[in-house]
PDB file of C-alpha atoms in Angstrom:
ATOM      1  CA  MET J   1      96.547 355.260 191.263  1.00 45.00           C
ATOM      2  CA  ASP J   2      92.941 355.186 189.112  1.00 45.00           C
ATOM      3  CA  SER J   3      91.660 356.809 185.715  1.00 44.00           C
ATOM      4  CA  GLN J   4      90.293 359.959 187.824  1.00 44.00           C
ATOM      5  CA  GLN J   5      94.008 360.890 189.952  1.00 44.00           C
ATOM      6  CA  THR J   6      95.878 360.447 187.246  1.00 44.00           C
ATOM      7  CA  GLY J   7      93.977 362.545 184.977  1.00 43.00           C
ATOM      8  CA  ASN J   8      93.548 360.440 182.180  1.00 45.00           C
ATOM      9  CA  VAL J   9      90.400 359.470 179.413  1.00 43.00           C
ATOM     10  CA  ALA J  10      90.724 355.085 179.545  1.00 44.00           C
ATOM     11  CA  PRO J  11      89.288 354.418 176.373  1.00 47.00           C
ATOM     12  CA  SER J  12      85.956 352.634 175.958  1.00 46.00           C
ATOM     13  CA  THR J  13      85.909 348.779 174.491  1.00 48.00           C
ATOM     14  CA  ASN J  14      83.440 348.104 171.525  1.00 49.00           C
ATOM     15  CA  ALA J  15      81.745 344.549 170.358  1.00 47.00           C
ATOM     16  CA  SER J  16      85.009 344.009 168.245  1.00 46.00           C
ATOM     17  CA  GLY J  17      87.374 344.727 171.083  1.00 47.00           C
ATOM     18  CA  LYS J  18      89.187 347.192 169.765  1.00 47.00           C
ATOM     19  CA  ASN J  19      88.922 351.171 171.735  1.00 47.00           C
ATOM     20  CA  SER J  20      87.170 353.969 170.966  1.00 43.00           C
ATOM     21  CA  TYR J  21      88.148 357.307 172.262  1.00 41.00           C
ATOM     22  CA  ALA J  22      85.109 359.478 172.585  1.00 40.00           C
ATOM     23  CA  SER J  23      87.262 362.726 172.448  1.00 47.00           C
ATOM     24  CA  GLY J  24      87.750 361.831 168.152  1.00 59.00           C
ATOM     25  CA  VAL J  25      86.453 361.164 165.709  1.00 64.00           C
ATOM     26  CA  PRO J  26      82.526 359.252 165.918  1.00 65.00           C
ATOM     27  CA  GLY J  27      82.231 355.859 164.680  1.00 62.00           C
ATOM     28  CA  ASP J  28      86.565 355.503 164.186  1.00 62.00           C
ATOM     29  CA  VAL J  29      88.550 353.028 166.135  1.00 69.00           C
ATOM     30  CA  GLU J  30      91.945 352.506 166.940  1.00 76.00           C
ATOM     31  CA  GLU J  31      93.608 349.739 164.668  1.00 78.00           C
ATOM     32  CA  PRO J  32      96.978 348.236 164.262  1.00 86.00           C
ATOM     33  CA  VAL J  33      98.966 350.563 161.536  1.00 86.00           C
ATOM     34  CA  MET J  34      98.789 347.062 159.081  1.00 90.00           C
ATOM     35  CA  ALA J  35      95.127 347.045 158.787  1.00 88.00           C
ATOM     36  CA  HIS J  36      95.324 350.199 157.882  1.00 85.00           C
ATOM     37  CA  LEU J  37      98.606 349.470 155.037  1.00 91.00           C
ATOM     38  CA  PHE J  38      96.441 345.926 154.482  1.00 93.00           C
ATOM     39  CA  GLU J  39      92.869 348.190 153.551  1.00 92.00           C
ATOM     40  CA  LEU J  40      95.742 350.312 151.598  1.00 92.00           C
ATOM     41  CA  ARG J  41      96.358 347.560 149.413  1.00 94.00           C
ATOM     42  CA  ASP J  42      93.021 346.086 148.354  1.00 95.00           C
ATOM     43  CA  ARG J  43      91.530 349.231 147.488  1.00 94.00           C
ATOM     44  CA  LEU J  44      94.615 350.214 145.975  1.00 94.00           C
ATOM     45  CA  ALA J  45      94.360 346.114 144.407  1.00 96.00           C
ATOM     46  CA  ILE J  46      90.224 347.701 142.903  1.00 95.00           C
ATOM     47  CA  VAL J  47      92.348 350.039 141.385  1.00 93.00           C
ATOM     48  CA  LEU J  48      94.877 348.846 139.173  1.00 96.00           C
ATOM     49  CA  ILE J  49      92.674 345.196 138.352  1.00 97.00           C
ATOM     50  CA  TRP J  50      90.219 348.292 136.969  1.00 94.00           C
ATOM     51  CA  LEU J  51      92.654 349.726 134.848  1.00 94.00           C
ATOM     52  CA  VAL J  52      94.446 346.402 133.666  1.00 96.00           C
ATOM     53  CA  VAL J  53      90.094 346.082 132.101  1.00 96.00           C
ATOM     54  CA  GLY J  54      89.837 349.539 130.642  1.00 94.00           C
ATOM     55  CA  ILE J  55      93.471 349.029 128.952  1.00 95.00           C
ATOM     56  CA  ILE J  56      91.906 344.971 127.747  1.00 96.00           C
ATOM     57  CA  ILE J  57      89.242 347.013 126.569  1.00 96.00           C
ATOM     58  CA  SER J  58      90.675 349.227 124.614  1.00 95.00           C
ATOM     59  CA  PHE J  59      92.997 347.909 122.910  1.00 96.00           C
ATOM     60  CA  PRO J  60      90.796 346.729 119.854  1.00 95.00           C
ATOM     61  CA  PHE J  61      89.915 350.181 119.453  1.00 95.00           C
ATOM     62  CA  SER J  62      93.079 352.060 119.986  1.00 93.00           C
ATOM     63  CA  ALA J  63      94.443 351.503 115.979  1.00 92.00           C
ATOM     64  CA  ARG J  64      90.942 353.744 114.806  1.00 94.00           C
ATOM     65  CA  GLY J  65      91.427 356.012 117.928  1.00 91.00           C
ATOM     66  CA  MET J  66      95.760 356.570 116.809  1.00 89.00           C
ATOM     67  CA  LEU J  67      94.144 357.313 112.556  1.00 89.00           C
ATOM     68  CA  LEU J  68      91.441 359.734 114.119  1.00 89.00           C
ATOM     69  CA  LEU J  69      93.947 361.177 116.952  1.00 87.00           C
ATOM     70  CA  TRP J  70      96.469 361.732 113.818  1.00 87.00           C
ATOM     71  CA  LYS J  71      93.775 363.177 110.893  1.00 86.00           C
ATOM     72  CA  GLU J  72      92.577 365.791 113.236  1.00 85.00           C
ATOM     73  CA  PHE J  73      96.224 366.847 114.496  1.00 84.00           C
ATOM     74  CA  ILE J  74      98.610 365.887 112.018  1.00 81.00           C
ATOM     75  CA  GLY J  75      96.521 365.259 108.588  1.00 76.00           C
ATOM     76  CA  PRO J  76      95.752 363.331 105.907  1.00 73.00           C
ATOM     77  CA  GLY J  77      99.456 364.434 103.788  1.00 73.00           C
ATOM     78  CA  MET J  78     101.236 362.770 107.177  1.00 78.00           C
ATOM     79  CA  ILE J  79     102.609 360.191 107.099  1.00 81.00           C
ATOM     80  CA  MET J  80     103.296 358.075 110.287  1.00 83.00           C
ATOM     81  CA  SER J  81     106.785 357.066 110.659  1.00 84.00           C
ATOM     82  CA  ALA J  82     108.041 354.268 113.445  1.00 87.00           C
ATOM     83  CA  TYR J  83     111.399 353.854 113.802  1.00 87.00           C
ATOM     84  CA  SER J  84     111.379 350.197 116.096  1.00 88.00           C
ATOM     85  CA  PRO J  85     108.883 347.295 115.118  1.00 87.00           C
ATOM     86  CA  LEU J  86     107.480 347.478 118.976  1.00 92.00           C
ATOM     87  CA  GLU J  87     106.690 351.355 118.233  1.00 92.00           C
ATOM     88  CA  TRP J  88     102.960 351.034 116.866  1.00 92.00           C
ATOM     89  CA  THR J  89     101.706 348.293 119.830  1.00 93.00           C
ATOM     90  CA  LEU J  90     103.515 350.702 122.712  1.00 92.00           C
ATOM     91  CA  ALA J  91     101.850 353.708 121.137  1.00 92.00           C
ATOM     92  CA  ARG J  92      98.728 352.374 121.181  1.00 93.00           C
ATOM     93  CA  LEU J  93      99.562 350.932 125.009  1.00 93.00           C
ATOM     94  CA  LYS J  94     100.046 354.548 125.440  1.00 90.00           C
ATOM     95  CA  LEU J  95      96.896 355.467 124.406  1.00 90.00           C
ATOM     96  CA  CYS J  96      95.046 352.986 125.655  1.00 93.00           C
ATOM     97  CA  LEU J  97      96.261 353.437 129.341  1.00 89.00           C
ATOM     98  CA  ILE J  98      95.818 357.219 129.114  1.00 85.00           C
ATOM     99  CA  PHE J  99      92.231 356.104 128.272  1.00 87.00           C
ATOM    100  CA  ALA J 100      92.165 353.214 131.218  1.00 89.00           C
ATOM    101  CA  LEU J 101      93.781 356.690 133.790  1.00 85.00           C
ATOM    102  CA  ALA J 102      90.573 358.859 133.053  1.00 82.00           C
ATOM    103  CA  ILE J 103      88.082 356.803 133.382  1.00 85.00           C
ATOM    104  CA  SER J 104      89.903 355.389 136.808  1.00 86.00           C
ATOM    105  CA  ILE J 105      90.259 358.440 138.088  1.00 82.00           C
ATOM    106  CA  PRO J 106      86.570 359.097 139.932  1.00 82.00           C
ATOM    107  CA  LEU J 107      87.028 355.051 141.784  1.00 87.00           C
ATOM    108  CA  PHE J 108      90.624 355.804 142.730  1.00 86.00           C
ATOM    109  CA  PHE J 109      89.110 359.542 144.578  1.00 82.00           C
ATOM    110  CA  TYR J 110      86.459 357.198 145.462  1.00 86.00           C
ATOM    111  CA  GLU J 111      88.346 354.441 147.289  1.00 89.00           C
ATOM    112  CA  LEU J 112      90.617 357.496 148.543  1.00 84.00           C
ATOM    113  CA  TYR J 113      87.550 358.613 150.261  1.00 84.00           C
ATOM    114  CA  ARG J 114      86.737 355.139 151.615  1.00 88.00           C
ATOM    115  CA  PHE J 115      89.958 354.060 152.952  1.00 88.00           C
ATOM    116  CA  ALA J 116      89.890 358.132 154.776  1.00 82.00           C
ATOM    117  CA  ALA J 117      86.328 358.688 156.278  1.00 83.00           C
ATOM    118  CA  LYS J 118      86.254 356.635 159.343  1.00 81.00           C
ATOM    119  CA  GLY J 119      89.677 359.233 160.251  1.00 80.00           C
ATOM    120  CA  LEU J 120      87.681 362.784 158.979  1.00 79.00           C
ATOM    121  CA  TYR J 121      85.294 363.942 161.089  1.00 82.00           C
ATOM    122  CA  PRO J 122      81.273 364.925 159.762  1.00 84.00           C
ATOM    123  CA  ASN J 123      81.921 368.862 158.138  1.00 82.00           C
ATOM    124  CA  GLU J 124      85.242 367.375 156.301  1.00 77.00           C
ATOM    125  CA  ARG J 125      83.646 364.397 155.025  1.00 83.00           C
ATOM    126  CA  ARG J 126      81.274 366.720 153.337  1.00 84.00           C
ATOM    127  CA  PHE J 127      84.314 368.854 151.670  1.00 81.00           C
ATOM    128  CA  PHE J 128      85.635 365.580 150.588  1.00 80.00           C
ATOM    129  CA  ILE J 129      83.097 364.675 148.523  1.00 83.00           C
ATOM    130  CA  LYS J 130      82.567 368.145 146.996  1.00 83.00           C
ATOM    131  CA  VAL J 131      86.654 368.023 146.608  1.00 81.00           C
ATOM    132  CA  ILE J 132      86.652 364.580 144.542  1.00 81.00           C
ATOM    133  CA  PRO J 133      83.479 365.474 141.876  1.00 86.00           C
ATOM    134  CA  ALA J 134      85.016 368.898 141.111  1.00 85.00           C
ATOM    135  CA  SER J 135      88.818 367.865 141.352  1.00 83.00           C
ATOM    136  CA  PHE J 136      87.173 365.667 138.257  1.00 84.00           C
ATOM    137  CA  LEU J 137      85.552 368.433 135.918  1.00 88.00           C
ATOM    138  CA  LEU J 138      88.627 370.439 136.538  1.00 88.00           C
ATOM    139  CA  PHE J 139      90.428 368.371 135.405  1.00 86.00           C
ATOM    140  CA  MET J 140      88.701 367.409 132.440  1.00 89.00           C
ATOM    141  CA  LEU J 141      88.153 371.256 131.625  1.00 92.00           C
ATOM    142  CA  GLY J 142      91.783 371.450 131.418  1.00 91.00           C
ATOM    143  CA  THR J 143      92.503 368.253 129.356  1.00 90.00           C
ATOM    144  CA  ALA J 144      89.502 369.530 126.504  1.00 93.00           C
ATOM    145  CA  ILE J 145      91.399 372.872 126.680  1.00 94.00           C
ATOM    146  CA  GLY J 146      94.778 371.001 125.832  1.00 92.00           C
ATOM    147  CA  TYR J 147      93.027 368.741 123.138  1.00 91.00           C
ATOM    148  CA  PHE J 148      90.926 371.786 121.207  1.00 92.00           C
ATOM    149  CA  LEU J 149      92.661 374.210 121.698  1.00 92.00           C
ATOM    150  CA  VAL J 150      96.506 374.603 122.176  1.00 91.00           C
ATOM    151  CA  LEU J 151      96.993 370.797 120.425  1.00 90.00           C
ATOM    152  CA  PRO J 152      95.185 372.393 117.201  1.00 88.00           C
ATOM    153  CA  VAL J 153      97.813 375.290 116.978  1.00 86.00           C
ATOM    154  CA  MET J 154     100.737 373.507 118.476  1.00 85.00           C
ATOM    155  CA  PHE J 155     100.578 371.437 115.385  1.00 83.00           C
ATOM    156  CA  ARG J 156      99.556 372.829 112.408  1.00 79.00           C
ATOM    157  CA  TYR J 157     101.611 376.563 113.670  1.00 76.00           C
ATOM    158  CA  ILE J 158     104.532 375.544 115.259  1.00 67.00           C
ATOM    159  CA  LEU J 159     105.107 372.059 114.305  1.00 69.00           C
ATOM    160  CA  PHE J 160     105.363 373.152 110.374  1.00 67.00           C
ATOM    161  CA  TYR J 161     106.220 376.630 110.817  1.00 70.00           C
ATOM    162  CA  SER J 162     108.690 375.922 109.061  1.00 58.00           C
ATOM    163  CA  GLY J 163     106.742 374.980 105.611  1.00 59.00           C
ATOM    164  CA  ASP J 164     109.137 374.311 103.211  1.00 61.00           C
ATOM    165  CA  MET J 165     112.209 374.476 104.564  1.00 64.00           C
ATOM    166  CA  ALA J 166     112.233 371.030 106.235  1.00 64.00           C
ATOM    167  CA  THR J 167     110.563 367.881 105.637  1.00 68.00           C
ATOM    168  CA  ALA J 168     108.495 366.903 109.219  1.00 70.00           C
ATOM    169  CA  GLN J 169     109.065 362.974 110.315  1.00 77.00           C
ATOM    170  CA  LEU J 170     106.425 362.889 112.931  1.00 82.00           C
ATOM    171  CA  SER J 171     107.091 359.660 115.374  1.00 87.00           C
ATOM    172  CA  VAL J 172     103.987 357.679 116.353  1.00 89.00           C
ATOM    173  CA  GLN J 173     105.238 356.967 119.891  1.00 88.00           C
ATOM    174  CA  ASN J 174     106.703 360.587 120.252  1.00 88.00           C
ATOM    175  CA  THR J 175     104.068 362.180 118.646  1.00 88.00           C
ATOM    176  CA  VAL J 176     101.775 360.192 120.970  1.00 88.00           C
ATOM    177  CA  SER J 177     103.936 361.390 124.470  1.00 89.00           C
ATOM    178  CA  ALA J 178     103.368 364.680 123.599  1.00 88.00           C
ATOM    179  CA  VAL J 179      99.289 364.553 122.819  1.00 88.00           C
ATOM    180  CA  THR J 180      99.093 362.713 126.173  1.00 85.00           C
ATOM    181  CA  THR J 181     101.809 364.973 128.632  1.00 89.00           C
ATOM    182  CA  ILE J 182      99.613 368.332 127.325  1.00 91.00           C
ATOM    183  CA  LEU J 183      96.418 366.829 128.067  1.00 87.00           C
ATOM    184  CA  ALA J 184      97.946 365.369 131.978  1.00 86.00           C
ATOM    185  CA  GLY J 185     100.263 368.621 131.613  1.00 88.00           C
ATOM    186  CA  PHE J 186      96.356 371.201 131.680  1.00 91.00           C
ATOM    187  CA  GLY J 187      94.207 368.615 133.424  1.00 86.00           C
ATOM    188  CA  VAL J 188      96.733 368.780 136.604  1.00 85.00           C
ATOM    189  CA  VAL J 189      97.352 372.637 136.337  1.00 89.00           C
ATOM    190  CA  PHE J 190      93.705 372.496 136.981  1.00 88.00           C
ATOM    191  CA  GLN J 191      94.009 371.732 140.006  1.00 83.00           C
ATOM    192  CA  LEU J 192      95.460 374.268 141.611  1.00 84.00           C
ATOM    193  CA  PRO J 193      91.900 376.327 142.839  1.00 82.00           C
ATOM    194  CA  LEU J 194      91.048 372.942 144.570  1.00 80.00           C
ATOM    195  CA  LEU J 195      94.831 373.148 145.916  1.00 78.00           C
ATOM    196  CA  VAL J 196      94.468 376.613 147.675  1.00 78.00           C
ATOM    197  CA  VAL J 197      91.723 376.702 148.416  1.00 77.00           C
ATOM    198  CA  PHE J 198      91.938 372.992 150.236  1.00 73.00           C
ATOM    199  CA  ALA J 199      95.341 375.562 151.729  1.00 73.00           C
ATOM    200  CA  VAL J 200      93.103 377.832 152.881  1.00 75.00           C
ATOM    201  CA  LYS J 201      90.790 375.776 154.529  1.00 72.00           C
ATOM    202  CA  MET J 202      93.525 373.474 156.442  1.00 65.00           C
ATOM    203  CA  GLY J 203      94.883 377.115 157.658  1.00 69.00           C
ATOM    204  CA  LEU J 204      98.151 376.811 155.267  1.00 68.00           C
ATOM    205  CA  VAL J 205      97.182 380.196 153.898  1.00 72.00           C
ATOM    206  CA  GLN J 206      95.252 382.752 154.916  1.00 70.00           C
ATOM    207  CA  TYR J 207      91.875 384.544 152.651  1.00 66.00           C
ATOM    208  CA  GLN J 208      93.738 388.170 152.984  1.00 68.00           C
ATOM    209  CA  THR J 209      97.178 386.496 151.165  1.00 69.00           C
ATOM    210  CA  CYS J 210      95.697 384.277 148.489  1.00 65.00           C
ATOM    211  CA  LEU J 211      94.049 388.308 147.956  1.00 66.00           C
ATOM    212  CA  LEU J 212      97.096 390.484 147.995  1.00 65.00           C
ATOM    213  CA  TYR J 213      99.186 387.919 145.697  1.00 60.00           C
ATOM    214  CA  THR J 214      96.008 387.716 142.592  1.00 58.00           C
ATOM    215  CA  SER J 215      95.776 391.287 143.057  1.00 51.00           C
ATOM    216  CA  ASP J 216      99.844 391.758 142.298  1.00 52.00           C
ATOM    217  CA  ALA J 217      99.072 388.736 139.688  1.00 49.00           C
ATOM    218  CA  ALA J 218      97.128 390.648 137.523  1.00 45.00           C
ATOM    219  CA  ASP J 219      98.643 393.437 138.102  1.00 45.00           C
ATOM    220  CA  ASP J 220     101.121 392.019 136.316  1.00 48.00           C
ATOM    221  CA  LEU J 221     100.032 391.094 133.903  1.00 41.00           C
ATOM    222  CA  LEU J 222      98.299 394.703 132.779  1.00 39.00           C
ATOM    223  CA  CYS J 223     101.710 396.009 133.100  1.00 45.00           C
ATOM    224  CA  VAL J 224     102.868 393.341 130.187  1.00 41.00           C
ATOM    225  CA  ASP J 225     100.342 393.662 128.134  1.00 38.00           C
ATOM    226  CA  LEU J 226     100.305 397.866 128.411  1.00 38.00           C
ATOM    227  CA  GLY J 227     104.101 397.412 128.091  1.00 42.00           C
TER     228      GLY J 227
END
């Protein structure tokens, strides 16, 4: 029984011998699952290599960066405290890791796009290309707000609020962890608008539902402000 009798559409074969389905994504070909996994491994390896290179390059400058951060947020009057032999080195490595992650984010999204581009329709590719720079800019905006607004308030007013009643002994590694957590947290929070847009684009959430919850949130904030 041929394909016309069964109603099935036979796949065509391209020059490389791989099946290409006319009803699927233009230019997409059927490949084994292991081929996709190997490609994903290679692209993640590129990002990992770039990450290691960023750590190695930034490590000689990490001590100066630590001093600048300490002077900016803590002040010259507070002495750094290290409670283990490796704490200073680990704090420098953590700072280098944050720097390497920041410069690796564009490469990560680029490799992710290259991996998924073959299975995307043209309109989906255009949407993905718009989302990548927007995501990076929103992440940098969130970290900038955390750096210039939140961290100064936290260290200068909240941390030292006790004044003369208690003396703060700040660990270098814990301080760096607090700084990096706040910066990364604000960067991730600023990704939420993109997640909402993506959910609406994929039909997971209705646009009217988003407007309804936005209106309810604004009313709640107004009630709290007036109350």
